[in-house]
Coordinates of C-alpha atoms in Angstrom, one line a residue:
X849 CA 135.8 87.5 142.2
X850 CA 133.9 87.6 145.1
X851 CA 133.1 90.4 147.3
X852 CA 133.8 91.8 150.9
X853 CA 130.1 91.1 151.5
X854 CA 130.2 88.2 150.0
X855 CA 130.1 84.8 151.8
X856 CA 132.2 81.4 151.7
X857 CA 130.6 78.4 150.3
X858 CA 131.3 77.4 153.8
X859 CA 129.4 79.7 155.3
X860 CA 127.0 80.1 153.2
X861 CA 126.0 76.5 154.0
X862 CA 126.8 76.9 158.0
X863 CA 124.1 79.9 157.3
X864 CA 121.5 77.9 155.7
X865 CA 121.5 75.6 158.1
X866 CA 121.3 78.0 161.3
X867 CA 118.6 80.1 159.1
X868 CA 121.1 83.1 159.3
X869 CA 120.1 86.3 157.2
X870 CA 122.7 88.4 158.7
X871 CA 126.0 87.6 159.2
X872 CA 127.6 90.4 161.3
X873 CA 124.7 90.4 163.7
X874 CA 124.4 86.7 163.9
X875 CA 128.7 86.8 164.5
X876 CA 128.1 89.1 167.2
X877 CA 124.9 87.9 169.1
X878 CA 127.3 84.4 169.2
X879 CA 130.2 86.3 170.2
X880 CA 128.4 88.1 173.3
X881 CA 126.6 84.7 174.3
X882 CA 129.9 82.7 174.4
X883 CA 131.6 85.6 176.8
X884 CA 128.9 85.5 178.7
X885 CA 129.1 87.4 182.2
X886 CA 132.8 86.4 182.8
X887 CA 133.3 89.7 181.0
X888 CA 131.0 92.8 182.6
X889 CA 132.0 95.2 180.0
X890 CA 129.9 98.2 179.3
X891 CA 130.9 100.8 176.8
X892 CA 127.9 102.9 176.1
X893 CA 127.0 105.4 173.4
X894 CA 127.1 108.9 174.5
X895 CA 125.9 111.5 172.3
X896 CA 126.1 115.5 172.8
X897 CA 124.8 118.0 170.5
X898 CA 125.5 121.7 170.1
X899 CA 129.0 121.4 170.0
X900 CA 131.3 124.8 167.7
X901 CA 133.8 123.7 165.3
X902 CA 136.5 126.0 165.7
X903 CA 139.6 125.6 163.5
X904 CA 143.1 125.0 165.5
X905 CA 146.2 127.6 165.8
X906 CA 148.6 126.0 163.8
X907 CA 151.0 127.4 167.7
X908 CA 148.8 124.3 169.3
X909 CA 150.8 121.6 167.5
X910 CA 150.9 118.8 164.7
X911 CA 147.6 118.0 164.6
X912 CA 146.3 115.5 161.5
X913 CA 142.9 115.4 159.5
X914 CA 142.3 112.4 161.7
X915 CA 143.1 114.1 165.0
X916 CA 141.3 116.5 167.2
X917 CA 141.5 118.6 170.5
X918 CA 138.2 119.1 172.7
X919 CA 137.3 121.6 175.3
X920 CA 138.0 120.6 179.2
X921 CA 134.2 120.6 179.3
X922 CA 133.5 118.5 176.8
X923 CA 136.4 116.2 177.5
X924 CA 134.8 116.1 181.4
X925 CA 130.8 115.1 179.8
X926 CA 132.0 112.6 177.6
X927 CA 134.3 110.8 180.2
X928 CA 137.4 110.6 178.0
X929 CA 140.9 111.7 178.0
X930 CA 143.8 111.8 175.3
X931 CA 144.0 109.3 172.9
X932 CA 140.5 108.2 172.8
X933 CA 138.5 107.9 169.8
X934 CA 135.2 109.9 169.3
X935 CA 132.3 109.7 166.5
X936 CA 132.0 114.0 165.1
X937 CA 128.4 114.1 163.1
X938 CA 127.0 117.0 161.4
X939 CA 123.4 117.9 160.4
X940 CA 122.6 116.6 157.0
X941 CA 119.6 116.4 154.6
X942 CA 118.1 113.2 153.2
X943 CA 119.7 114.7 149.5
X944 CA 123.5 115.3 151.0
X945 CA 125.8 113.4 149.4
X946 CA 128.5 114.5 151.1
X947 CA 130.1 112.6 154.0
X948 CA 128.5 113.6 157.3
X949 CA 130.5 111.6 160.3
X950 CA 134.1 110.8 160.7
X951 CA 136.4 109.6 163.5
X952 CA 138.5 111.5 165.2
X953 CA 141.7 110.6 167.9
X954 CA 141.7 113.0 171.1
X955 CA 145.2 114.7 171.3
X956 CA 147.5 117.5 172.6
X957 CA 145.4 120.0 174.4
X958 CA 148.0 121.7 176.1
X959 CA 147.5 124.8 175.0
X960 CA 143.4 124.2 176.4
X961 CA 142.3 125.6 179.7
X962 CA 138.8 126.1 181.4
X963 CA 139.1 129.7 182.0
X964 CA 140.1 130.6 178.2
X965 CA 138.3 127.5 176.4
X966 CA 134.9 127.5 178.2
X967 CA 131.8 125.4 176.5
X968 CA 131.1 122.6 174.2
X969 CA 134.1 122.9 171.5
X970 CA 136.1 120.5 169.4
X971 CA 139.2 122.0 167.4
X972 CA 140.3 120.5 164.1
X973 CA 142.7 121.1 161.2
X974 CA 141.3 122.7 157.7
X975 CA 141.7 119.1 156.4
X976 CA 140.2 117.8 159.3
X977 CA 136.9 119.6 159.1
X978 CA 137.0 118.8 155.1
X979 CA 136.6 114.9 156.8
X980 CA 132.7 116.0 157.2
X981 CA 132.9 119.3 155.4
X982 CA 132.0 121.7 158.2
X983 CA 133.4 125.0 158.5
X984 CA 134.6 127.2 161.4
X985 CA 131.1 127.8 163.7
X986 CA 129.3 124.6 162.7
X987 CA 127.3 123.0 165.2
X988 CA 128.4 119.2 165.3
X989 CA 127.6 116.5 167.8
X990 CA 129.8 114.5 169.6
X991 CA 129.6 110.1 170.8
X992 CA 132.1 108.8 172.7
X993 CA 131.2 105.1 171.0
X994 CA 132.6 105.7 166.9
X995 CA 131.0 102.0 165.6
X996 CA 127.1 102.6 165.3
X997 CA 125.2 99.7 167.2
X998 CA 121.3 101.4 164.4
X999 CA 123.0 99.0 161.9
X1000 CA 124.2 94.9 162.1
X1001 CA 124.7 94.3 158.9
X1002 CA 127.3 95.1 155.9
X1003 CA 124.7 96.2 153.6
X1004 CA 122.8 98.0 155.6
X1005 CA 126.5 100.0 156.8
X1006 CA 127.4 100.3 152.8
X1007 CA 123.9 101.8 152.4
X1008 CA 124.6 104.2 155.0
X1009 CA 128.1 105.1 155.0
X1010 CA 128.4 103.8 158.5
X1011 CA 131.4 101.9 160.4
X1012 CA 130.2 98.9 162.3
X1013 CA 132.1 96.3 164.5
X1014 CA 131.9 91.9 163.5
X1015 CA 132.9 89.1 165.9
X1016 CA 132.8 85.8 165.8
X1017 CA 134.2 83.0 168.4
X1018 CA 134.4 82.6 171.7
X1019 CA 137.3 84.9 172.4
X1020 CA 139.6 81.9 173.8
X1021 CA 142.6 83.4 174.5
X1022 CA 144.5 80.1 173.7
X1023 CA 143.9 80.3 170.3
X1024 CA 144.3 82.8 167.7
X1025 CA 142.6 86.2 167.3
X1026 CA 142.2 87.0 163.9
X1027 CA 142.1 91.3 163.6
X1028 CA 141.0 93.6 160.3
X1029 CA 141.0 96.8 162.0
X1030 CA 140.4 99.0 158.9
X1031 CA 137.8 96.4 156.6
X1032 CA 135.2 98.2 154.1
X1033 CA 135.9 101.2 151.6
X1034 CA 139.8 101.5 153.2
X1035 CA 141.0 98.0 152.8
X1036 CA 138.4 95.6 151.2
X1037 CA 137.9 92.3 152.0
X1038 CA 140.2 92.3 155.2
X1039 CA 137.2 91.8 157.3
X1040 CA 136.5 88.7 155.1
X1041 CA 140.0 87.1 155.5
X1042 CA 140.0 87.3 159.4
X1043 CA 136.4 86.0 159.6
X1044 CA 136.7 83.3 157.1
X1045 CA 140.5 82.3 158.9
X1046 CA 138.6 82.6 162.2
X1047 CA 135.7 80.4 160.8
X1048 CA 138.0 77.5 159.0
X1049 CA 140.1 77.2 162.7
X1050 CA 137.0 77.7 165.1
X1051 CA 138.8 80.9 166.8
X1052 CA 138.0 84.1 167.3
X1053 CA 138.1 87.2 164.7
X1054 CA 137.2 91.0 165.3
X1055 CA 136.6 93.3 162.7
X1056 CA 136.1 96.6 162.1
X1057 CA 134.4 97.9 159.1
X1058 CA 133.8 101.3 157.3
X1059 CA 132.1 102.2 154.4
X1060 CA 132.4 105.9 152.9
X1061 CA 131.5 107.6 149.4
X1062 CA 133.2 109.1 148.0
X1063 CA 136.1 108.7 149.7
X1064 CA 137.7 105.6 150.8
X1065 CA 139.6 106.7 153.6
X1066 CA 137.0 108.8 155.3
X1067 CA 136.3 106.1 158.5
X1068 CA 140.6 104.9 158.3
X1069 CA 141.5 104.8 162.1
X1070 CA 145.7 103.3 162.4
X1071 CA 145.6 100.0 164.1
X1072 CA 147.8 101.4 167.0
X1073 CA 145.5 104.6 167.2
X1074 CA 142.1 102.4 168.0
X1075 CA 140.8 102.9 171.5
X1076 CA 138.5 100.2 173.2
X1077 CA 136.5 102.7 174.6
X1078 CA 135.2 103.9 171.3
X1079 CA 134.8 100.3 170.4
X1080 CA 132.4 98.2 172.6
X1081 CA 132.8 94.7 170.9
X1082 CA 136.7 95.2 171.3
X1083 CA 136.7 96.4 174.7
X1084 CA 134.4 93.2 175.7
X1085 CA 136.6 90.9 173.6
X1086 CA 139.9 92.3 175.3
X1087 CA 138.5 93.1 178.8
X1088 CA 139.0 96.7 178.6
X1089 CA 137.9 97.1 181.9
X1090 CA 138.2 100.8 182.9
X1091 CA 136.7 101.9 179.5
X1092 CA 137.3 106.2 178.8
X1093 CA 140.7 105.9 180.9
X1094 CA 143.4 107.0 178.4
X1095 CA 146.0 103.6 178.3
X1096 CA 145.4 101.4 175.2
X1097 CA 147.6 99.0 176.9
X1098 CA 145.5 98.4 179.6
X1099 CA 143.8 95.0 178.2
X1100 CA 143.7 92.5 180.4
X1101 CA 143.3 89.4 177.7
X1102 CA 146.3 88.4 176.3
X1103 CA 146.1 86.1 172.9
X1104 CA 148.8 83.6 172.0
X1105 CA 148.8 84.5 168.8
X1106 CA 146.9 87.6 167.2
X1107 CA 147.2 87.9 163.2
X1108 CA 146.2 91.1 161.8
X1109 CA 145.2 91.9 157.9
X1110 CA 146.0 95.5 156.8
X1111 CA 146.5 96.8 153.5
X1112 CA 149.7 98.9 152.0
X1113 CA 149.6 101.4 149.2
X1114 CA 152.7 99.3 147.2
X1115 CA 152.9 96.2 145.5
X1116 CA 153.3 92.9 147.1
X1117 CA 152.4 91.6 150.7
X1118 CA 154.8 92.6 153.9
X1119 CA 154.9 90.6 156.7
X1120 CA 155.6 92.4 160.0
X1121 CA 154.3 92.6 164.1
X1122 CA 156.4 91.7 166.9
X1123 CA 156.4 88.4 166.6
X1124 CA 159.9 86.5 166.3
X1125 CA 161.5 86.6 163.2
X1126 CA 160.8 83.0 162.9
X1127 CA 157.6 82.7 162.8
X1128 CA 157.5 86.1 160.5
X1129 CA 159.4 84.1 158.0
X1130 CA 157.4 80.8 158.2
X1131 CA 154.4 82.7 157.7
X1132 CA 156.4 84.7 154.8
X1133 CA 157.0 81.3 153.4
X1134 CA 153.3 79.7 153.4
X1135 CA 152.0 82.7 151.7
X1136 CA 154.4 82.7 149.3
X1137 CA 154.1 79.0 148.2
X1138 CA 150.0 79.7 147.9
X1139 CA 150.1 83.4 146.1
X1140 CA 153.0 82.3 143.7
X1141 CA 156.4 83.7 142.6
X1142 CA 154.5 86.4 140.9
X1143 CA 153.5 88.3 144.1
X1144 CA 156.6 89.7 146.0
X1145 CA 156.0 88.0 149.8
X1146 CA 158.8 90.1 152.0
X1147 CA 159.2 90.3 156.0
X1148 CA 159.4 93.8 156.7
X1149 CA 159.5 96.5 159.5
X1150 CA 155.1 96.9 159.2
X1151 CA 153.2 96.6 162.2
X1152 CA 155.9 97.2 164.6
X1153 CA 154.7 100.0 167.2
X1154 CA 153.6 98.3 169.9
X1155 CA 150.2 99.9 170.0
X1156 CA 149.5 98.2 167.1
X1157 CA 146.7 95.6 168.0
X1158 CA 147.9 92.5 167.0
X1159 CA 150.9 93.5 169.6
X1160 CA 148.8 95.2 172.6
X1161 CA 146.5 91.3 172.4
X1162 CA 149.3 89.7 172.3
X1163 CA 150.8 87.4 175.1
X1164 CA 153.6 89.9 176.4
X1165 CA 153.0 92.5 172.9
X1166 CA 155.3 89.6 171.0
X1167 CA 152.8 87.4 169.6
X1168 CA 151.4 89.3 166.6
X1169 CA 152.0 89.0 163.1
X1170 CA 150.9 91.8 160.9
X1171 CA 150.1 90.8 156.8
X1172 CA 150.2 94.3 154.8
X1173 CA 148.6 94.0 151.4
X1174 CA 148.8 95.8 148.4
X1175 CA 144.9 96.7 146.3
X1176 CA 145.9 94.5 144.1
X1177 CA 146.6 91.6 146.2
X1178 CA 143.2 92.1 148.5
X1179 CA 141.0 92.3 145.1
X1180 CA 142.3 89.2 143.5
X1181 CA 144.2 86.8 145.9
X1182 CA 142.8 87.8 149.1
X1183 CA 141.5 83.9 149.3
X1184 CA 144.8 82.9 148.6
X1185 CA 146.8 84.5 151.1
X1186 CA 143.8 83.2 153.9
X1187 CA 144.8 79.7 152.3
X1188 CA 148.5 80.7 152.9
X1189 CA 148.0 81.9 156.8
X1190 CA 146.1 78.7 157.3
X1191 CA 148.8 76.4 155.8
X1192 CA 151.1 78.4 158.6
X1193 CA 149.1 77.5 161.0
X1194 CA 149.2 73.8 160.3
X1195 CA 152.6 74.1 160.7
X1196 CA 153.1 76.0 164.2
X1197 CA 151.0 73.5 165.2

C-alpha cells in the first residue's frame, strides 16, 4: 500500500524526466512561477520571543485546546485580529521528544484590555498548553505565518514534526481546485489524493500538511477555521489581499468547482459542501461504483459551514464538494476514491 510520501507511477516518471528530487518544493516553485505578478501577495513570517503563558479564567469563555486569546499588545506587533491563525513555539533541547509548536486560532478577548493586560501574553486552556506542554509562566514565541517556509519537502517536515504548505497548477480559476486542508499525521494521504486528482486533470491542488509524534492531531486546524494570513501559498492562490485583516471571506478568486478531502472518525465516506445536491449525489455515485458495495458511500450534512474552504473558493460559496473519509478508507482505497472523483468529473464535463 503506498504511502502519503509516496509517489504515482505518473509522477514518478513526470519527475524523472524534469530531474525533480523534491516534490513539494518543485509543486510550489511551479505554482509561484505560473501566478506570476498578477498576484502581489506577501504574507511574511513574523516571529516574537519572550512571550508568558498564562492559563485563561474559565469567566473569559469557551475556549478550546486549539484556541487562544493574546494580549492588545501582542495582537497590535503581530498585525492580526480575531480569527487568525498563529504558530506558538517553545524552547526545546535536541533530546525533547515532546511536541514543541502547535497552532493556535485567535478568539474572544473580550474580557482583554491594555490597562489590565499590558505586555507580551498569550492565554490558553490547560489542554491547550498540554498541545506543546508548557505550563503557566513559560516563555513561548509567537509567528504570525503557522506553515514553516526552513523545510520543502515531506520528509524533511516528518523528520521534524513540522507543517508545510504544497501547490501545484496554475491556479485557473476555471477549473477545479483540489484542497486537503489537514494532510500528514491527522488525515494521511489526503494531500496525495488532491495532488494526484490535480496532476491527472492539469488543475490546481493546495495542500496543507502536518506531521506530529506522538500525537496525530497536534498540527489539526478545521477547514473553516484556516486563515490565509497564516498561510502564504493559500493567501497567493486565493488573492487574499489584505493579509492580517480578520474576514476569511475576503478572497477575491472564486473556483468553479473546489473539491476538498477530509477525513471522519466513522466508517464509510460522506459526501457533503454546498454544492447542489446533484452534483453531491453524482459524485456519491462515481465513488461508489469504484470503492464497491462494501464501503458505505452516503451524502451527508459534512462540510456545510460556509467557512469551510471548499465553500469560501467557491464561485458564490456553492461550488464545493467535501469527501469525508473514514482511516480505514484513506489507508486502503484512498486511490480508489481519486479514481471515483475523476470518473465524476468526466461526467460534469
Amino acid at each position: 500500500m503506498n504511502s502519503e510520501a509516496e509517489l504515482t507511477r505518473r509522477s514518478l516518471i513526470l519527475g524523472s524526466v524534469a530531474g525533480i528530487t523534491s516534490l513539494s518544493g518543485c509543486l510550489t516553485d511551479a505554482f509561484n512561477h505560473a501566478i506570476g505578478s498578477s498576484r502581489n501577495i506577501n504574507i511574511k513570517s513574523q516571529v516574537f520571543s519572550d512571550v508568558i503563558v498564562k492559563e485563561a479564567p474559565n469567566s473569559w469563555g469557551p475556549l478550546t485546546e486549539m484556541t487562544c486569546i493574546v494580549s492588545p499588545l501582542l495582537e497590535s506587533k503581530l498585525g492580526i485580529t480575531r480569527a487568525a491563525n498563529i504558530r506558538v513555539n517553545r524552547p526545546r533541547s535536541a533530546y525533547d521528544p515532546l511536541m514543541s509548536v502547535a497552532p493556535y486560532t485567535v478568539t474572544l478577548g473580550d474580557y482583554v484590555n491594555e490597562q489590565e493586560h499590558d505586555g507580551q501574553t498569550i492565554w490558553m486552556t490547560q489542554e491547550g498548553m498540554d498541545q506543546i506542554h508548557v505550563s503557566t509562566g513559560w516563555l513561548v514565541s509567537v509567528n504570525r505565518v503557522v506553515a514553516t517556509s526552513s523545510v520543502s519537502n515531506i520528509k524533511s517536515a516528518q523528520q521534524k514534526n513540522e507543517c508545510i504548505e504544497q501547490v501545484t497548477g496554475d491556479g485557473s480559476e476555471s477549473r477545479p481546485l483540489f484542497i486537503a486542508a489537514n494532510g500528514g499525521s491527522y488525515a494521511p494521504n489526503t494531500g496525495s489524493q488532491a495532488i494526484q486528482c490535480a496532476s491527472d486533470t492539469s488543475t490546481t491542488a493546495w495542500v496543507r500538511r502536518g506531521y506530529s509524534n506522538p500525537s496525530d492531531s497536534t498540527w489539526m486546524t478545521s477547514s473553516a477555521d484556516i486563515h490565509p494570513s497564516s498561510y502564504p501559498q493559500l493567501a497567493k492562490l486565493s488573492e487574499y489581499d489584505h493579509p492580517y485583516d480578520a474576514d476569511r471571506l475576503a478572497e477575491t478568486v472564486q473556483f468553479e468547482l473546489v473539491i476538498e478531502f477530509a477525513t471522519q472518525n466513522i466508517d464509510g465516506i460522506k459526501i457533503g459542501g454546498l454544492a447542489q445536491q446533484s452534483r453531491k449525489e453524482l459524485l456519491r455515485d462515481a465513488i461508489q461504483e469504484n470503492v464497491g458495495s462494501q464501503i458505505s458511500v452516503e451524502v451527508d450534512s459534512v462540510g456545510t459551514d460556509p467557512l469551510t474552504l471548499a465553500n469560501r473558493l467557491s464561485e458564490d460559496s456553492q461550488h464545493g464538494l467535501y469527501i469525508s473519509q473514514s482511516d480505514a478508507v484513506l489507508k486502503n482505497h484512498w486511490e480508489t476514491v481519486v479514481s471515483g472523483v475523476l470518473a465524476y468529473l468526466q461526467i460534469e464535463d
